[in-house]
mmCIF file of N, CA, C and O in Angstrom:
data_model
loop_
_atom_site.group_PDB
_atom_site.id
_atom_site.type_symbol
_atom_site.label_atom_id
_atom_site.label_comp_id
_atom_site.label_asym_id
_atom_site.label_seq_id
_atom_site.Cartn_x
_atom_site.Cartn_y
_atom_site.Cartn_z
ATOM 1 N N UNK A 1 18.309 -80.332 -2.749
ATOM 2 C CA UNK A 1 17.932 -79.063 -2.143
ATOM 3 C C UNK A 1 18.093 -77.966 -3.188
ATOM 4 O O UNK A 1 19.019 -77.961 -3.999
ATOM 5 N N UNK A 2 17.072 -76.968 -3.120
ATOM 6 C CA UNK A 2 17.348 -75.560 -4.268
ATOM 7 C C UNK A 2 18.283 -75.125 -3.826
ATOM 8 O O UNK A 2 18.880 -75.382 -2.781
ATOM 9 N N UNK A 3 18.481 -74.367 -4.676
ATOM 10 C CA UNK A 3 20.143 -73.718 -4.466
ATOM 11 C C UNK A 3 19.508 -72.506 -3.331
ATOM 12 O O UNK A 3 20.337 -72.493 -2.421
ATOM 13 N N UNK A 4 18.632 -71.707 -3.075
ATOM 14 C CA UNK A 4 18.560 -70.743 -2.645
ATOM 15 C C UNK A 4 18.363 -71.462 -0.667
ATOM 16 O O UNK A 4 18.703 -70.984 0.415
ATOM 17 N N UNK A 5 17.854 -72.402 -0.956
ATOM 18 C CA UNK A 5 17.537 -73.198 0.346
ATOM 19 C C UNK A 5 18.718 -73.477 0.696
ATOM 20 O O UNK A 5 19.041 -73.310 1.873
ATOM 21 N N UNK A 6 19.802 -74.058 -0.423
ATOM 22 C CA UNK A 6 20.877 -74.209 0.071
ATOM 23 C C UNK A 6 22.026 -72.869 0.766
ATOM 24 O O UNK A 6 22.771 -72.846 1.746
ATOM 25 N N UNK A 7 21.717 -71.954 -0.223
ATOM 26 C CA UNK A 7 22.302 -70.618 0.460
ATOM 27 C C UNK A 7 22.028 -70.364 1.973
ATOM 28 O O UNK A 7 22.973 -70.549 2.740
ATOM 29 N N UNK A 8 21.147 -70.066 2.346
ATOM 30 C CA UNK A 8 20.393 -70.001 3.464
ATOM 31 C C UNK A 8 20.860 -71.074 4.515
ATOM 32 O O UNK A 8 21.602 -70.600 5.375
ATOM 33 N N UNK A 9 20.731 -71.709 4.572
ATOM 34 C CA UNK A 9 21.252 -72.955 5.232
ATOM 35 C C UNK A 9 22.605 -72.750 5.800
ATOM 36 O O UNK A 9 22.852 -72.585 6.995
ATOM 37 N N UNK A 10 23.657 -72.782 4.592
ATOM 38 C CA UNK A 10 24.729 -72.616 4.892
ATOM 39 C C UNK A 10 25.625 -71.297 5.189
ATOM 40 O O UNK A 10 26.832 -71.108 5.039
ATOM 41 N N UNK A 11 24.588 -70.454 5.667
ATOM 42 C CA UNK A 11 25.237 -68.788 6.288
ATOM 43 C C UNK A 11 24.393 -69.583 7.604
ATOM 44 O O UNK A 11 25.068 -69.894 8.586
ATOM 45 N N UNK A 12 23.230 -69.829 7.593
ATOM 46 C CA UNK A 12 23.005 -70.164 9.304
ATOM 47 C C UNK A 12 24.601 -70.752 9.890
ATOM 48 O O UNK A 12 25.511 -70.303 10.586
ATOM 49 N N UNK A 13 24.223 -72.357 8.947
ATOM 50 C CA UNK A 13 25.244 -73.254 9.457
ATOM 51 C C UNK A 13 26.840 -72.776 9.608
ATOM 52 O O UNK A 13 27.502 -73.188 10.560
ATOM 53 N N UNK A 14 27.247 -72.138 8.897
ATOM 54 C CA UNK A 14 28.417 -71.604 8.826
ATOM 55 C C UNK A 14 28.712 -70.624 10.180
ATOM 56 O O UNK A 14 29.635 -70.954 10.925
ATOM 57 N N UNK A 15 27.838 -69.302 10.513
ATOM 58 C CA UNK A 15 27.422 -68.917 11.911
ATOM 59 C C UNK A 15 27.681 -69.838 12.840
ATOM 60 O O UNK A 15 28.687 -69.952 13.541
ATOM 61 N N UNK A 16 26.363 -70.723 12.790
ATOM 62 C CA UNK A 16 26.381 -71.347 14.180
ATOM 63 C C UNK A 16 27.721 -72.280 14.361
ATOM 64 O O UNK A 16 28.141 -72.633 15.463
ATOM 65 N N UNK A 17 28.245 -72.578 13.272
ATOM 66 C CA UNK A 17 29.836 -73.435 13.425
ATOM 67 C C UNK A 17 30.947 -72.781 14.407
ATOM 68 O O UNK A 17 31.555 -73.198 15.392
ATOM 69 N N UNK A 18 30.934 -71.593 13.702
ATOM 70 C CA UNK A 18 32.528 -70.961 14.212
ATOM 71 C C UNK A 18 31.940 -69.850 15.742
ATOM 72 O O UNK A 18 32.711 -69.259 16.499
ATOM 73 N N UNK A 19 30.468 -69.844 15.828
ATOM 74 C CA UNK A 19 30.114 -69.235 16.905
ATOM 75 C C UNK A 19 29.938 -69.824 18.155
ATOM 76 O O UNK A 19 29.812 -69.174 19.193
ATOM 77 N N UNK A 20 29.921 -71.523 18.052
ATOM 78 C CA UNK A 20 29.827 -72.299 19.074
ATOM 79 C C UNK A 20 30.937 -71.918 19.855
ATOM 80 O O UNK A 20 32.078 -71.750 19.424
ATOM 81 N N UNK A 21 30.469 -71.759 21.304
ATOM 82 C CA UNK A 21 30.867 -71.187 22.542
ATOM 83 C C UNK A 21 30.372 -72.197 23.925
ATOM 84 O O UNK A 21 30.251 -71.880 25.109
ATOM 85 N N UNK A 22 30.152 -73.508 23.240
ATOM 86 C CA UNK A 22 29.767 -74.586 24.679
ATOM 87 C C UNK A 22 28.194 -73.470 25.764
ATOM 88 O O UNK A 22 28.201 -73.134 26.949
ATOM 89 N N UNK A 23 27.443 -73.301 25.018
ATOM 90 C CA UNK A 23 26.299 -72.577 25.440
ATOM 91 C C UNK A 23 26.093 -70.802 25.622
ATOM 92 O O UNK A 23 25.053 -70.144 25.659
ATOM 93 N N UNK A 24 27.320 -70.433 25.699
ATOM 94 C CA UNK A 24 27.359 -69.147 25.659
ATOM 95 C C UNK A 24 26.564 -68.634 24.234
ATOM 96 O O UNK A 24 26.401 -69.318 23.224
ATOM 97 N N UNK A 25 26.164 -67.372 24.432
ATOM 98 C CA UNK A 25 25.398 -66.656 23.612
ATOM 99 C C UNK A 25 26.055 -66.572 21.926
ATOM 100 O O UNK A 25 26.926 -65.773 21.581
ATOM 101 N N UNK A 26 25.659 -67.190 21.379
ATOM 102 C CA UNK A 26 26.111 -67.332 20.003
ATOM 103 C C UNK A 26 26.388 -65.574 19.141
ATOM 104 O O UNK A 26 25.471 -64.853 18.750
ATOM 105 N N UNK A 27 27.814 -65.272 19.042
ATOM 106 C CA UNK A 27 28.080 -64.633 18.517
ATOM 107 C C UNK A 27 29.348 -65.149 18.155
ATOM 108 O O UNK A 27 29.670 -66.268 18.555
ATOM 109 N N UNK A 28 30.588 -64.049 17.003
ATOM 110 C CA UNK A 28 31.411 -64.142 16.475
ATOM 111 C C UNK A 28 32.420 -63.512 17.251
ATOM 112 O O UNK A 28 32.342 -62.292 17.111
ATOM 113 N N UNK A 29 33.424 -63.889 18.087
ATOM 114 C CA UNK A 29 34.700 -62.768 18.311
ATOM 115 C C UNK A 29 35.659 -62.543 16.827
ATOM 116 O O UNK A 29 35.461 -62.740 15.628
ATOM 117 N N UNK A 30 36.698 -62.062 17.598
ATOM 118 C CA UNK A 30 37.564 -61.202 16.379
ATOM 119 C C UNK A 30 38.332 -62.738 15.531
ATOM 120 O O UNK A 30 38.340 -62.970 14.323
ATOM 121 N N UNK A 31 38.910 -63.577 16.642
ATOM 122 C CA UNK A 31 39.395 -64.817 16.031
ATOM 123 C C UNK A 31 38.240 -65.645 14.975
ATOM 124 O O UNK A 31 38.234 -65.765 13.750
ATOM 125 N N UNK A 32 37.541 -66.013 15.756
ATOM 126 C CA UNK A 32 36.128 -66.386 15.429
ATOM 127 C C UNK A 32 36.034 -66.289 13.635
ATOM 128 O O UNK A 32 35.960 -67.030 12.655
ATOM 129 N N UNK A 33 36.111 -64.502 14.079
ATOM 130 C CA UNK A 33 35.481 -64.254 12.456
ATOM 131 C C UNK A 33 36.528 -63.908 11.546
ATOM 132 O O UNK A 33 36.480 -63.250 10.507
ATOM 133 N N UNK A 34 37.479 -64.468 12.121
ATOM 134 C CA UNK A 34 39.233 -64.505 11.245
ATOM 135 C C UNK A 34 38.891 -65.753 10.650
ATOM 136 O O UNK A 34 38.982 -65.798 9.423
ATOM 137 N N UNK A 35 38.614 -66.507 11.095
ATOM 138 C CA UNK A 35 38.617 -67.678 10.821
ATOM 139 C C UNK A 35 37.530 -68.599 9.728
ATOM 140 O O UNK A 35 37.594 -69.624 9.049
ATOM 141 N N UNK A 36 36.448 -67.438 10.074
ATOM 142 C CA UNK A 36 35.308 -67.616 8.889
ATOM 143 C C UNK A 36 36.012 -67.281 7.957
ATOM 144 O O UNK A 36 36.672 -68.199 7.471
ATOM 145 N N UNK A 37 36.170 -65.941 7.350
ATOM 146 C CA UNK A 37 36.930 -65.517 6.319
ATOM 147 C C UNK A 37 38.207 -66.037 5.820
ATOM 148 O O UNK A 37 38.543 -65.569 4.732
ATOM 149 N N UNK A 38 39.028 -66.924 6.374
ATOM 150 C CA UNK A 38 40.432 -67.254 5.965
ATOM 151 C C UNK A 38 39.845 -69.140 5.505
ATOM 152 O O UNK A 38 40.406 -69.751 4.596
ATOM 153 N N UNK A 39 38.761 -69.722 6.277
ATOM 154 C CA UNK A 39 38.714 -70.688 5.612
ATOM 155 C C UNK A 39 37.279 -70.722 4.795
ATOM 156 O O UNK A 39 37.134 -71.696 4.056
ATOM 157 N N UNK A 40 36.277 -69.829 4.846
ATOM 158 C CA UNK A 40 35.271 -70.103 4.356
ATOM 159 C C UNK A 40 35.145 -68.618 2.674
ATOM 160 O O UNK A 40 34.230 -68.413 1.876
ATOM 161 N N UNK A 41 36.223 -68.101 2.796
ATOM 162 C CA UNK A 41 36.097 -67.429 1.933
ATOM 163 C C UNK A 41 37.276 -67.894 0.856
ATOM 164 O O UNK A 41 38.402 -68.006 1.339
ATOM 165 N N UNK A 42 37.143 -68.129 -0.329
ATOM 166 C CA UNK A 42 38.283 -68.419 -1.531
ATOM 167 C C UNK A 42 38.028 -67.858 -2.501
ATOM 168 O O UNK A 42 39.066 -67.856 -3.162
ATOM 169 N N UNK A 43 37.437 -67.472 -2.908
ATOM 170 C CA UNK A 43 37.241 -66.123 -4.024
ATOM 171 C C UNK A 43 37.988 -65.150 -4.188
ATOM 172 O O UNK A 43 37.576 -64.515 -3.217
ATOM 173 N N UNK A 44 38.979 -64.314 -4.748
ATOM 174 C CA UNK A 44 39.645 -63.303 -4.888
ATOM 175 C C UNK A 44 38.409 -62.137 -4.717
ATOM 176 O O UNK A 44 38.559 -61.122 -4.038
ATOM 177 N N UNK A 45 37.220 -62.458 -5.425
ATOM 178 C CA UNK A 45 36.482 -61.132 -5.699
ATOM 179 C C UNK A 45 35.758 -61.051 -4.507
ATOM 180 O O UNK A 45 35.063 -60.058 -4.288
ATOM 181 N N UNK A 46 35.824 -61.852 -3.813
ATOM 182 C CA UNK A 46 35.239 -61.499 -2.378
ATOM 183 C C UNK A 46 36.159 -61.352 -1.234
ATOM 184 O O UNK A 46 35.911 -60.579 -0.309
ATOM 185 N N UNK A 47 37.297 -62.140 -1.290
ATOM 186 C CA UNK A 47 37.936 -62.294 0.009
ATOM 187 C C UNK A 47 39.084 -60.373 -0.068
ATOM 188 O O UNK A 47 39.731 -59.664 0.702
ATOM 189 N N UNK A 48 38.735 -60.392 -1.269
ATOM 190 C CA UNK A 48 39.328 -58.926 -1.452
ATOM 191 C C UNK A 48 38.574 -57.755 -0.783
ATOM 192 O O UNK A 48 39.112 -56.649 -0.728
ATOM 193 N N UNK A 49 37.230 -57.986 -0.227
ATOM 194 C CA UNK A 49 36.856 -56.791 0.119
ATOM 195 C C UNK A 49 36.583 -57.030 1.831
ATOM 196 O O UNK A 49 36.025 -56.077 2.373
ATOM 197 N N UNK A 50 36.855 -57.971 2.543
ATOM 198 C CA UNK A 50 36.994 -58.170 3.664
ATOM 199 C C UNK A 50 38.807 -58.824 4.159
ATOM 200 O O UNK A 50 39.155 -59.953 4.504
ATOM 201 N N UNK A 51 39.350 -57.964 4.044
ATOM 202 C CA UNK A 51 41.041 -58.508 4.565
ATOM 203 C C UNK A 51 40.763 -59.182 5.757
ATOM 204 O O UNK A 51 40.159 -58.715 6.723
ATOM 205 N N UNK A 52 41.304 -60.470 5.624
ATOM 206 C CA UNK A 52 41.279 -61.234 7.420
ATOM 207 C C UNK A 52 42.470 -60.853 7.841
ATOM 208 O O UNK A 52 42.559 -60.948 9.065
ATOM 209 N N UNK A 53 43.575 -60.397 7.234
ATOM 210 C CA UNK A 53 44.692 -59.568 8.017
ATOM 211 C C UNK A 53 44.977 -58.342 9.012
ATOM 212 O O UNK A 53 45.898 -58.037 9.770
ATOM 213 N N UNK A 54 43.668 -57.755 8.624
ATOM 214 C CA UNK A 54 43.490 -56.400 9.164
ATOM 215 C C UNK A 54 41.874 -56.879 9.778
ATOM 216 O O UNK A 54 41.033 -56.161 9.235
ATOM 217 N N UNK A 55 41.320 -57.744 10.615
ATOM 218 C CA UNK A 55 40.460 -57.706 11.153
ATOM 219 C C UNK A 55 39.775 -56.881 12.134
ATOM 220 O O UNK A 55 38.605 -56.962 12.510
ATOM 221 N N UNK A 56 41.005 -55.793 12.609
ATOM 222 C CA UNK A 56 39.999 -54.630 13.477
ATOM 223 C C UNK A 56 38.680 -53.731 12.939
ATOM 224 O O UNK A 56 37.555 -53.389 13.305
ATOM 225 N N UNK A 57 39.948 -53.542 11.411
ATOM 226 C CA UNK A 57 38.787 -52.883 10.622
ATOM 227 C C UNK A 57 37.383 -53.507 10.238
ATOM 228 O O UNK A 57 36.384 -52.793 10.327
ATOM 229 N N UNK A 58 37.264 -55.035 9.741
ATOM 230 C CA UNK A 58 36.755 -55.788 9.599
ATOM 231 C C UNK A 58 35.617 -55.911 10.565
ATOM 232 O O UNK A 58 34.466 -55.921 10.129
ATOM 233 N N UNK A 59 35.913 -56.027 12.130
ATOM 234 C CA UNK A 59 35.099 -56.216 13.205
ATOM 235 C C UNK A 59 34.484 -54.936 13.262
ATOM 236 O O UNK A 59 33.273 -54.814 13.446
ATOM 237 N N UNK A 60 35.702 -53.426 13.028
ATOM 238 C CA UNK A 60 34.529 -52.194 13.167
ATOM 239 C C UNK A 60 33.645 -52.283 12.510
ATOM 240 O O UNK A 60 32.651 -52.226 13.234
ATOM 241 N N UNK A 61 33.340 -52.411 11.375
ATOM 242 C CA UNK A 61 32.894 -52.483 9.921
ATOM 243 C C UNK A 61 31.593 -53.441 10.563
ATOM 244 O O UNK A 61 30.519 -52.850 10.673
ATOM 245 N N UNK A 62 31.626 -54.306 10.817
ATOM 246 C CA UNK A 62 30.702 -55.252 10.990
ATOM 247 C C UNK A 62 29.816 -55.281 12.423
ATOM 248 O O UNK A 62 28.634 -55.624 12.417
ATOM 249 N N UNK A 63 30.358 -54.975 13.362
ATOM 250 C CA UNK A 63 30.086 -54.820 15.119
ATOM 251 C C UNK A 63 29.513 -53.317 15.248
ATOM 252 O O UNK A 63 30.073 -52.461 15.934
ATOM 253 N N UNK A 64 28.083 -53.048 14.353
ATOM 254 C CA UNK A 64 27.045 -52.049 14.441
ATOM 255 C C UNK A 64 27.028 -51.837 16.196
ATOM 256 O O UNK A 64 27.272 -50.651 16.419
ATOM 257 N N UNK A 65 26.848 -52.495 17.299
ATOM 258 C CA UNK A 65 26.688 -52.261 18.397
ATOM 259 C C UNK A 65 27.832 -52.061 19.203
ATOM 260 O O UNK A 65 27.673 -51.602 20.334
ATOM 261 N N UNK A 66 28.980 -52.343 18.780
ATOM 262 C CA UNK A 66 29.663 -52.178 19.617
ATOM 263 C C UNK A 66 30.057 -52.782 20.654
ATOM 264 O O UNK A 66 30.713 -52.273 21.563
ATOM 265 N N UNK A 67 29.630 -54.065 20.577
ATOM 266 C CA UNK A 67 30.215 -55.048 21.497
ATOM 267 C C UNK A 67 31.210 -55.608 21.556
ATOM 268 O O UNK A 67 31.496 -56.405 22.449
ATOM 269 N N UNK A 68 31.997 -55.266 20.524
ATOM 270 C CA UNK A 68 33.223 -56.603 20.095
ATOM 271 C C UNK A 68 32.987 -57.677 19.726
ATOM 272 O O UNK A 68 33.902 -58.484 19.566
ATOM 273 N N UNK A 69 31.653 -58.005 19.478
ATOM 274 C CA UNK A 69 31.514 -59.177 18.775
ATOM 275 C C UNK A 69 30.499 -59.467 17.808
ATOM 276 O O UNK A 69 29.351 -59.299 18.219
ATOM 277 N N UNK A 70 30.613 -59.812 16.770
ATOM 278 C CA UNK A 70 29.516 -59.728 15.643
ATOM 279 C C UNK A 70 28.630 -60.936 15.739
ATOM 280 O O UNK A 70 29.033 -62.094 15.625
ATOM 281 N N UNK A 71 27.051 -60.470 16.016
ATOM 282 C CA UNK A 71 25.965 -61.390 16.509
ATOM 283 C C UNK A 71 25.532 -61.707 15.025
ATOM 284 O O UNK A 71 26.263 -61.249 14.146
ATOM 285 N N UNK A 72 24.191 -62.594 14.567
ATOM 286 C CA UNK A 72 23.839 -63.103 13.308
ATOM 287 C C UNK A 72 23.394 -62.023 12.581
ATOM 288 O O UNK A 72 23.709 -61.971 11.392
ATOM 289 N N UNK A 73 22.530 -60.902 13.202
ATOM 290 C CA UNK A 73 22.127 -60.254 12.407
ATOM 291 C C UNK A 73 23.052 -58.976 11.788
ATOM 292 O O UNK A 73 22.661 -58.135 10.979
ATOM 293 N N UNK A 74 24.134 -59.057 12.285
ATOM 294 C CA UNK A 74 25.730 -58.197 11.440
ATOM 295 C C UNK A 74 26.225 -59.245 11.013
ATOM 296 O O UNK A 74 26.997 -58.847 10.140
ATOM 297 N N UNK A 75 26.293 -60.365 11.055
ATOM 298 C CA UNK A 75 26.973 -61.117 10.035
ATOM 299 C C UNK A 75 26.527 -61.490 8.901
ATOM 300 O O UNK A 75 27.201 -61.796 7.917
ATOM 301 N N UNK A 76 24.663 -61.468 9.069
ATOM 302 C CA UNK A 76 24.084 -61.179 7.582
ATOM 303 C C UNK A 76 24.377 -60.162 6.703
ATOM 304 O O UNK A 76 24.474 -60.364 5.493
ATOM 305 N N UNK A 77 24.566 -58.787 7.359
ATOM 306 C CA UNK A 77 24.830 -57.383 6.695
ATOM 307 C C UNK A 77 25.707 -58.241 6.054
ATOM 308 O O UNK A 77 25.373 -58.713 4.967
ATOM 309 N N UNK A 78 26.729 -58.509 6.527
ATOM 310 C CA UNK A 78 28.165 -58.889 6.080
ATOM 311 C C UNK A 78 28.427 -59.416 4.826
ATOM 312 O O UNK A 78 29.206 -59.034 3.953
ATOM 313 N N UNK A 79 27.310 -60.775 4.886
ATOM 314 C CA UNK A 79 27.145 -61.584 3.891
ATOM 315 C C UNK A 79 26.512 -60.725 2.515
ATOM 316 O O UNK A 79 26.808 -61.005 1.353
ATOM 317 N N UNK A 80 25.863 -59.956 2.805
ATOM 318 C CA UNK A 80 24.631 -59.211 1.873
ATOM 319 C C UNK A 80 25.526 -58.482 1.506
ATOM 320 O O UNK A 80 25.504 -58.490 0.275
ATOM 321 N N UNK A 81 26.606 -57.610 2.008
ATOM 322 C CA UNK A 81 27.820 -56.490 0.983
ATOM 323 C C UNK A 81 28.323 -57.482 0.529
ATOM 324 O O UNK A 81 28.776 -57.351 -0.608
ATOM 325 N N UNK A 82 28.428 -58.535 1.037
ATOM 326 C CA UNK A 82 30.086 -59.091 0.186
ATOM 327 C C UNK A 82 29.133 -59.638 -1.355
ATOM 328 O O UNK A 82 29.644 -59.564 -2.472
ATOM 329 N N UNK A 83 27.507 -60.244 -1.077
ATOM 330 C CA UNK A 83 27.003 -60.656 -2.533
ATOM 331 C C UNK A 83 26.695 -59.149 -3.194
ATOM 332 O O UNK A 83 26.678 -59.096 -4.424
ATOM 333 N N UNK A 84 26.525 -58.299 -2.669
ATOM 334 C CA UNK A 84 26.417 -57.046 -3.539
ATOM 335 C C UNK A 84 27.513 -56.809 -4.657
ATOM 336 O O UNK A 84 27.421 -56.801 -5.885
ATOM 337 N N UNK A 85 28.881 -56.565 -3.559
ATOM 338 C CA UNK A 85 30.301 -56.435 -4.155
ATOM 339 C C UNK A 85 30.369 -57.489 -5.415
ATOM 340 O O UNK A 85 30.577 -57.203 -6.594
ATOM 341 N N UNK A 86 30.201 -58.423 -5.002
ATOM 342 C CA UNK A 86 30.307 -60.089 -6.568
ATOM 343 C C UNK A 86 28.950 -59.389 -6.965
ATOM 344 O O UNK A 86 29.023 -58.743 -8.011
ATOM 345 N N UNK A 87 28.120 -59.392 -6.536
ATOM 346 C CA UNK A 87 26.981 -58.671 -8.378
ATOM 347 C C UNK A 87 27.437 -57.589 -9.289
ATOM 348 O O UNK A 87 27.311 -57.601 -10.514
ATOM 349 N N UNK A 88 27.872 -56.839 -8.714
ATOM 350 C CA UNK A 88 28.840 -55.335 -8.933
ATOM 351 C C UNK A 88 29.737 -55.784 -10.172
ATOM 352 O O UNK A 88 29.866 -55.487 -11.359
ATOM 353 N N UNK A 89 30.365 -56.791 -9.107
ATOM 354 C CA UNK A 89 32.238 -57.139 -10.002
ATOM 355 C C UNK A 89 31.545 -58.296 -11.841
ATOM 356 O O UNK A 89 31.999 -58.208 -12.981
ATOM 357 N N UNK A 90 30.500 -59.115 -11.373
ATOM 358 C CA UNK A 90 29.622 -59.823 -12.424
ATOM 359 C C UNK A 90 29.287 -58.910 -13.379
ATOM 360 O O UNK A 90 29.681 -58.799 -14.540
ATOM 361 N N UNK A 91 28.572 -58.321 -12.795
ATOM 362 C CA UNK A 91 27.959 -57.128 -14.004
ATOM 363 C C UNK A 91 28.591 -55.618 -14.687
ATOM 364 O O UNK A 91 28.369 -54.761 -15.542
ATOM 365 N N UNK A 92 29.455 -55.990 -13.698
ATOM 366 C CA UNK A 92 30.363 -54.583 -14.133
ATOM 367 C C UNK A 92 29.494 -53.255 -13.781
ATOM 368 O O UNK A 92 29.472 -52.329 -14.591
ATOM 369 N N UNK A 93 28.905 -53.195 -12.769
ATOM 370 C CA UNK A 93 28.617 -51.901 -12.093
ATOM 371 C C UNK A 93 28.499 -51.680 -10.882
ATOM 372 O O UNK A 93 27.937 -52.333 -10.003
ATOM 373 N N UNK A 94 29.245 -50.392 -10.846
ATOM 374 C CA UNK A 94 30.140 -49.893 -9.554
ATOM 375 C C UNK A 94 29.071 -49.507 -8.398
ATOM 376 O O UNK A 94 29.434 -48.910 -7.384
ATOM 377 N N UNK A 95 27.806 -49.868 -8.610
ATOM 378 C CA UNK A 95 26.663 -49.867 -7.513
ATOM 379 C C UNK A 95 26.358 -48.349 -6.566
ATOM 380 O O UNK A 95 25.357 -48.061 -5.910
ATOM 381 N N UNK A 96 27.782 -47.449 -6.816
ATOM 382 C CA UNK A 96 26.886 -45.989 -6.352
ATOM 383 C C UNK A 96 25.825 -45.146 -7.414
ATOM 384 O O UNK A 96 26.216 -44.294 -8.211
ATOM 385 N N UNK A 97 24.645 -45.502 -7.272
ATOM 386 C CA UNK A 97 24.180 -44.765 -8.387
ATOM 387 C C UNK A 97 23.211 -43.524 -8.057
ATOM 388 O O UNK A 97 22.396 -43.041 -8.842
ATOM 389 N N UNK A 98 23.481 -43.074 -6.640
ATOM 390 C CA UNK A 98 22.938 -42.163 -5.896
ATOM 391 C C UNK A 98 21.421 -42.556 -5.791
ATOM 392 O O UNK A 98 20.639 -41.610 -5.689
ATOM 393 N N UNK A 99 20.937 -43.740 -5.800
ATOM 394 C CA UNK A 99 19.655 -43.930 -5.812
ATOM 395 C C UNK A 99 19.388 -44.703 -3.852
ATOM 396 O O UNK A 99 19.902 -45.316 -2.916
ATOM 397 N N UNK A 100 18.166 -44.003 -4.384
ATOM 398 C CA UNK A 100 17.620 -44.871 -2.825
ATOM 399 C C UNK A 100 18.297 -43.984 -1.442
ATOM 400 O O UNK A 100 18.685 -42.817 -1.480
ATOM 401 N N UNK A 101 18.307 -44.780 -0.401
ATOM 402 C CA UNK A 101 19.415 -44.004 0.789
ATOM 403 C C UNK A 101 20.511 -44.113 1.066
ATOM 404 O O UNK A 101 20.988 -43.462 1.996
ATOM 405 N N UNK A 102 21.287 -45.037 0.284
ATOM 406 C CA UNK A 102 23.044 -44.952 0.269
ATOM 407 C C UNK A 102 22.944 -46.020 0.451
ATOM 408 O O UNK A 102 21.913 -46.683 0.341
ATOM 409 N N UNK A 103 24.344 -46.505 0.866
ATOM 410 C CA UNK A 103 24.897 -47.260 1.271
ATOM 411 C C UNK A 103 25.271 -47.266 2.677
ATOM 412 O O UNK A 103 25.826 -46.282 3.168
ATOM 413 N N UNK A 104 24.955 -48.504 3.487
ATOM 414 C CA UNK A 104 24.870 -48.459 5.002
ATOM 415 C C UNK A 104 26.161 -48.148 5.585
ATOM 416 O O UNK A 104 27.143 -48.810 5.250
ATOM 417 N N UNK A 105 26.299 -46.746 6.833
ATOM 418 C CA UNK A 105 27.545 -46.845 6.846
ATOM 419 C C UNK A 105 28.115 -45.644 6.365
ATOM 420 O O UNK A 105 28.769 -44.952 7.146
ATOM 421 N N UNK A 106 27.908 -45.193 4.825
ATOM 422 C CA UNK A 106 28.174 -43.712 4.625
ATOM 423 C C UNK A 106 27.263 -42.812 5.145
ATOM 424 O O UNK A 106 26.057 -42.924 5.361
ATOM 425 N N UNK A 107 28.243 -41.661 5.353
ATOM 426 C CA UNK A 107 27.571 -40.849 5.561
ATOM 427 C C UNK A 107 28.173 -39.371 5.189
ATOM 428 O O UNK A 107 29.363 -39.289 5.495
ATOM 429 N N UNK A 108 27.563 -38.043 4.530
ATOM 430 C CA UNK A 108 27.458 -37.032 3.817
ATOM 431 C C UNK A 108 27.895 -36.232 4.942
ATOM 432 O O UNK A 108 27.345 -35.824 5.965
ATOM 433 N N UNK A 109 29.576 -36.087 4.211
ATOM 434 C CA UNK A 109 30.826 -35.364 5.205
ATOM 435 C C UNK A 109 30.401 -33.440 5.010
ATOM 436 O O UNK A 109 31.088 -32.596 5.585
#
């Protein structure tokens, strides 16, 4: 399999793992997505920018709607900062470069 096929694959698969709920509507609760992060994350340069210790923040951060529970399409966001953050930390740039419309999330106090 390509590696990019393989990427893909395994953010579905990884989702649908820890979201299984015996038919209930596939999303992430707070345990849920403790649990993604404490076993599916081992990287220092990533597991550093999502603390599974402090998961409230984590779930605000991620739970755009407000449900308390993070559905696939916030757990992609999720996935997409944390590969931003590792391109950043790779290349050595700090990614605010005032270009474009920000960064999702800030907003001009």
């Amino acid at each position: 399999m390509a590696r990019l096929d393989q990427v893909i694959t395994n953010i579905v698969d990884i989702f649908m793992d820890y979201s299984e709920d015996g038919g209930k509507k596939r999303q992430l609760n707070k345990e849920e997505l403790k649990k993604v992060f404490e076993q599916e994350m081992q990287s220092p340069e990533l597991k550093g920018n999502i603390n599974a210790d402090d998961i409230e923040e984590a779930m605000e951060m991620l739970d755009k709607n407000h449900d308390g529970e993070v559905n696939f399409r916030e757990f992609c966001r999720c996935v997409s900062v944390l590969a931003k953050c590792y391109y950043h930390k790779k290349t050595g740039r700090g990614g605010k470069k005032g270009k474009g419309k920000g960064q999702e999330g800030e907003q001009e106090g």
